[in-house]
Coordinates of C-alpha atoms in Angstrom, one line a residue:
X15 CA 0.9 -1.3 -16.0
X16 CA -0.5 -4.1 -18.1
X17 CA 0.2 -2.5 -21.4
X18 CA 3.7 -1.7 -20.3
X19 CA 4.3 -5.2 -19.1
X20 CA 3.1 -6.7 -22.4
X21 CA 5.2 -4.2 -24.4
X22 CA 8.3 -5.2 -22.4
X23 CA 7.6 -8.9 -22.9
X24 CA 7.1 -8.3 -26.6
X25 CA 10.5 -6.6 -26.7
X26 CA 12.1 -9.7 -25.1
X27 CA 12.1 -9.0 -21.4
X28 CA 11.4 -11.5 -18.7
X29 CA 9.3 -9.8 -16.0
X30 CA 8.6 -9.6 -12.3
X31 CA 5.3 -7.9 -11.8
X32 CA 3.6 -6.6 -8.7
X33 CA 0.0 -5.6 -7.9
X34 CA -2.5 -5.7 -5.1
X35 CA -4.8 -7.9 -7.2
X36 CA -3.6 -11.5 -7.7
X37 CA -6.3 -12.3 -10.2
X38 CA -5.1 -9.4 -12.4
X39 CA -1.5 -10.6 -12.1
X40 CA -2.5 -14.1 -13.2
X41 CA -4.2 -12.7 -16.3
X42 CA -1.2 -10.6 -17.3
X43 CA 1.2 -13.5 -16.6
X44 CA -0.8 -15.8 -19.0
X45 CA -0.4 -13.2 -21.7
X46 CA 3.4 -12.8 -21.1
X47 CA 3.8 -16.6 -21.1
X48 CA 2.1 -16.8 -24.5
X49 CA 4.9 -14.5 -25.7
X50 CA 7.4 -17.1 -24.6
X51 CA 8.8 -14.9 -21.8
X52 CA 9.2 -15.7 -18.1
X53 CA 7.0 -13.9 -15.6
X54 CA 7.1 -14.0 -11.8
X55 CA 4.2 -12.4 -9.9
X56 CA 3.8 -11.0 -6.4
X57 CA 0.6 -9.6 -4.9
X58 CA 1.8 -6.6 -3.0
X59 CA 0.7 -3.1 -2.1
X60 CA 3.6 -1.2 -3.4
X61 CA 2.7 1.8 -1.2
X62 CA 3.4 -0.4 1.8
X63 CA 7.2 -0.3 2.2
X64 CA 7.3 -3.4 4.4
X65 CA 5.4 -5.5 1.8
X66 CA 7.7 -4.1 -0.9
X67 CA 10.8 -4.9 1.1
X68 CA 9.6 -8.4 1.6
X69 CA 9.2 -8.9 -2.2
X70 CA 12.5 -7.3 -3.0
X71 CA 14.3 -9.5 -0.5
X72 CA 13.1 -12.5 -2.6
X73 CA 14.5 -11.1 -5.9
X74 CA 18.1 -11.9 -6.6
X75 CA 18.5 -9.9 -9.8
X76 CA 16.7 -6.9 -11.3
X77 CA 18.0 -5.2 -14.5
X78 CA 15.5 -2.5 -15.0
X79 CA 13.1 -1.3 -12.3
X80 CA 10.0 0.2 -13.8
X81 CA 7.3 1.9 -11.7
X82 CA 3.9 2.5 -13.2
X83 CA 2.7 4.2 -9.9
X84 CA 4.4 7.6 -10.5
X85 CA 3.6 8.6 -6.9
X86 CA 6.0 5.9 -5.5
X87 CA 9.6 6.8 -5.0
X88 CA 12.0 4.5 -3.1
X89 CA 15.5 3.4 -3.0
X90 CA 16.5 -0.2 -2.4
X91 CA 19.9 -1.9 -2.3
X92 CA 19.8 -5.6 -3.1
X93 CA 21.5 -7.8 -0.6

């Protein structure tokens, strides 16, 4: 996840990243900010659909969903 997030930021993407570990999210966010990209973080267990739904309800726009956890499959329609 971290390497993918950094690579996307290096390519010019602004990111929304999720993880169960807020400390890890903060570290990755700092690296992304150094690349002059925007980064919003959410500590969330992506295997918990209700937590994930809560996060997605706060996101108004998402261009490219990317899922590092290959075991997770979901569909979500933005409001």
